[in-house]
């Protein structure tokens, strides 16, 4: 397994651990767990959208494509920040959608073709786990309420 894969999967640890901690509020309160999860999710989405920036400066990117990439790169973190202002269950749904839309944007804008086959697979796996994590936490919150 490459270092990039190890780092990618390590980045999933809070997406796995925090929902488990939500179920066991002995260590952290449920409210604090949800706050940490939300902040981490917004941070990671911004980081992943930042992956679009190097593509902006590649020699193969046209001016029109550059504009679309720039808009996409800043829109995702801004929408994520706005979602933080909503109730946590809405935030979780919005974030799940934003992670999926980011991945779909990589396909639509042709960025995915610039990734190696192994990185494309890694991105798909990471996105699926993040989506499942947000869905699980949404389920746990709405079931409790």
Short mmCIF file of C-alpha atoms in Angstrom, two decimals:
data_model
loop_
_atom_site.label_atom_id
_atom_site.label_comp_id
_atom_site.label_asym_id
_atom_site.label_seq_id
_atom_site.Cartn_x
_atom_site.Cartn_y
_atom_site.Cartn_z
CA UNK A 1 0.00 0.00 0.00
CA UNK A 2 1.39 3.40 -0.97
CA UNK A 3 1.96 6.22 1.51
CA UNK A 4 -0.77 8.18 -0.23
CA UNK A 5 -3.23 5.35 0.39
CA UNK A 6 -2.16 5.06 4.03
CA UNK A 7 -2.65 8.81 4.52
CA UNK A 8 -6.01 8.69 2.75
CA UNK A 9 -7.31 5.86 4.88
CA UNK A 10 -5.86 7.43 8.04
CA UNK A 11 -7.88 10.53 7.22
CA UNK A 12 -11.01 8.40 7.52
CA UNK A 13 -10.33 7.56 11.17
CA UNK A 14 -12.36 10.51 12.57
CA UNK A 15 -15.21 9.65 10.18
CA UNK A 16 -15.29 6.21 11.75
CA UNK A 17 -14.36 6.98 15.36
CA UNK A 18 -16.63 9.96 15.97
CA UNK A 19 -19.90 8.19 15.09
CA UNK A 20 -18.82 5.37 17.42
CA UNK A 21 -18.09 7.92 20.15
CA UNK A 22 -21.52 9.45 19.54
CA UNK A 23 -22.98 6.07 20.51
CA UNK A 24 -20.85 6.01 23.68
CA UNK A 25 -21.04 9.53 25.15
CA UNK A 26 -18.93 8.53 28.14
CA UNK A 27 -15.78 10.01 26.59
CA UNK A 28 -17.23 13.07 24.87
CA UNK A 29 -20.71 14.52 25.06
CA UNK A 30 -22.94 13.84 22.09
CA UNK A 31 -23.02 17.57 21.31
CA UNK A 32 -19.22 17.87 21.35
CA UNK A 33 -18.86 14.75 19.22
CA UNK A 34 -21.23 16.21 16.61
CA UNK A 35 -19.40 19.53 16.67
CA UNK A 36 -16.02 17.85 16.16
CA UNK A 37 -17.44 15.69 13.38
CA UNK A 38 -18.93 18.69 11.61
CA UNK A 39 -15.73 20.70 11.82
CA UNK A 40 -13.62 17.79 10.60
CA UNK A 41 -16.00 17.11 7.73
CA UNK A 42 -15.91 20.75 6.61
CA UNK A 43 -12.11 20.80 6.89
CA UNK A 44 -11.68 17.65 4.80
CA UNK A 45 -14.13 18.81 2.14
CA UNK A 46 -12.15 22.05 1.83
CA UNK A 47 -8.92 20.08 1.62
CA UNK A 48 -10.31 17.80 -1.08
CA UNK A 49 -11.63 20.76 -3.08
CA UNK A 50 -8.14 22.23 -2.80
CA UNK A 51 -6.90 19.33 -4.92
CA UNK A 52 -8.49 21.17 -7.84
CA UNK A 53 -6.06 24.11 -7.56
CA UNK A 54 -2.96 22.43 -9.06
CA UNK A 55 -5.05 21.47 -12.09
CA UNK A 56 -5.84 25.16 -12.58
CA UNK A 57 -2.18 25.80 -13.24
CA UNK A 58 -1.47 22.87 -15.52
CA UNK A 59 -0.45 23.56 -19.10
CA UNK A 60 -3.32 21.46 -20.46
CA UNK A 61 -6.11 23.47 -18.78
CA UNK A 62 -7.99 25.82 -21.08
CA UNK A 63 -9.16 29.27 -19.94
CA UNK A 64 -12.82 28.17 -19.89
CA UNK A 65 -11.96 25.05 -17.90
CA UNK A 66 -9.85 27.15 -15.52
CA UNK A 67 -12.88 29.30 -14.72
CA UNK A 68 -15.02 26.23 -13.97
CA UNK A 69 -12.31 24.70 -11.80
CA UNK A 70 -11.77 27.93 -9.88
CA UNK A 71 -15.48 28.27 -9.20
CA UNK A 72 -15.74 24.63 -8.13
CA UNK A 73 -12.66 24.86 -5.90
CA UNK A 74 -14.08 27.77 -3.90
CA UNK A 75 -17.77 26.83 -4.02
CA UNK A 76 -17.45 23.56 -2.12
CA UNK A 77 -15.80 24.98 1.02
CA UNK A 78 -18.12 28.02 1.01
CA UNK A 79 -21.21 25.81 0.80
CA UNK A 80 -19.76 23.60 3.52
CA UNK A 81 -19.25 26.63 5.75
CA UNK A 82 -22.82 27.79 5.13
CA UNK A 83 -24.07 24.28 5.94
CA UNK A 84 -22.31 24.55 9.31
CA UNK A 85 -24.82 27.26 10.18
CA UNK A 86 -27.74 24.82 9.90
CA UNK A 87 -28.98 22.12 12.24
CA UNK A 88 -26.57 19.19 12.38
CA UNK A 89 -28.89 16.79 10.56
CA UNK A 90 -29.15 19.22 7.61
CA UNK A 91 -25.41 19.73 7.71
CA UNK A 92 -24.80 15.99 7.48
CA UNK A 93 -27.08 15.66 4.47
CA UNK A 94 -25.53 18.70 2.78
CA UNK A 95 -22.00 17.47 3.42
CA UNK A 96 -22.77 14.01 2.07
CA UNK A 97 -24.10 15.63 -1.08
CA UNK A 98 -21.10 17.97 -1.34
CA UNK A 99 -18.59 15.10 -1.07
CA UNK A 100 -20.42 13.20 -3.81
CA UNK A 101 -20.76 16.33 -5.97
CA UNK A 102 -17.05 17.05 -5.58
CA UNK A 103 -16.20 13.57 -6.83
CA UNK A 104 -18.68 13.89 -9.69
CA UNK A 105 -17.17 17.29 -10.55
CA UNK A 106 -13.77 15.66 -10.88
CA UNK A 107 -15.30 13.36 -13.49
CA UNK A 108 -17.29 16.10 -15.23
CA UNK A 109 -14.37 18.54 -15.43
CA UNK A 110 -11.98 15.84 -16.70
CA UNK A 111 -9.73 15.99 -13.65
CA UNK A 112 -10.28 12.32 -12.93
CA UNK A 113 -8.41 11.41 -16.15
CA UNK A 114 -5.33 13.13 -14.77
CA UNK A 115 -5.30 10.88 -11.70
CA UNK A 116 -3.54 7.54 -11.71
CA UNK A 117 -5.73 4.45 -11.73
CA UNK A 118 -4.80 3.69 -8.12
CA UNK A 119 -5.61 7.24 -6.98
CA UNK A 120 -8.99 7.13 -8.76
CA UNK A 121 -9.81 3.94 -6.89
CA UNK A 122 -8.61 5.45 -3.62
CA UNK A 123 -10.77 8.57 -4.16
CA UNK A 124 -13.79 6.37 -4.85
CA UNK A 125 -13.22 4.29 -1.71
CA UNK A 126 -12.66 7.34 0.49
CA UNK A 127 -15.75 9.08 -0.85
CA UNK A 128 -17.90 5.99 -0.26
CA UNK A 129 -16.72 5.65 3.34
CA UNK A 130 -17.29 9.36 4.01
CA UNK A 131 -20.78 9.12 2.48
CA UNK A 132 -21.58 6.05 4.60
CA UNK A 133 -20.27 7.79 7.73
CA UNK A 134 -22.41 10.88 7.17
CA UNK A 135 -25.44 8.69 6.44
CA UNK A 136 -24.89 6.59 9.56
CA UNK A 137 -24.52 9.62 11.81
CA UNK A 138 -27.61 11.19 10.24
CA UNK A 139 -29.52 7.99 10.96
CA UNK A 140 -28.29 7.88 14.56
CA UNK A 141 -29.27 11.49 15.20
CA UNK A 142 -32.69 11.32 13.61
CA UNK A 143 -33.45 7.98 15.26
CA UNK A 144 -32.64 9.44 18.66
CA UNK A 145 -34.75 12.56 18.07
#
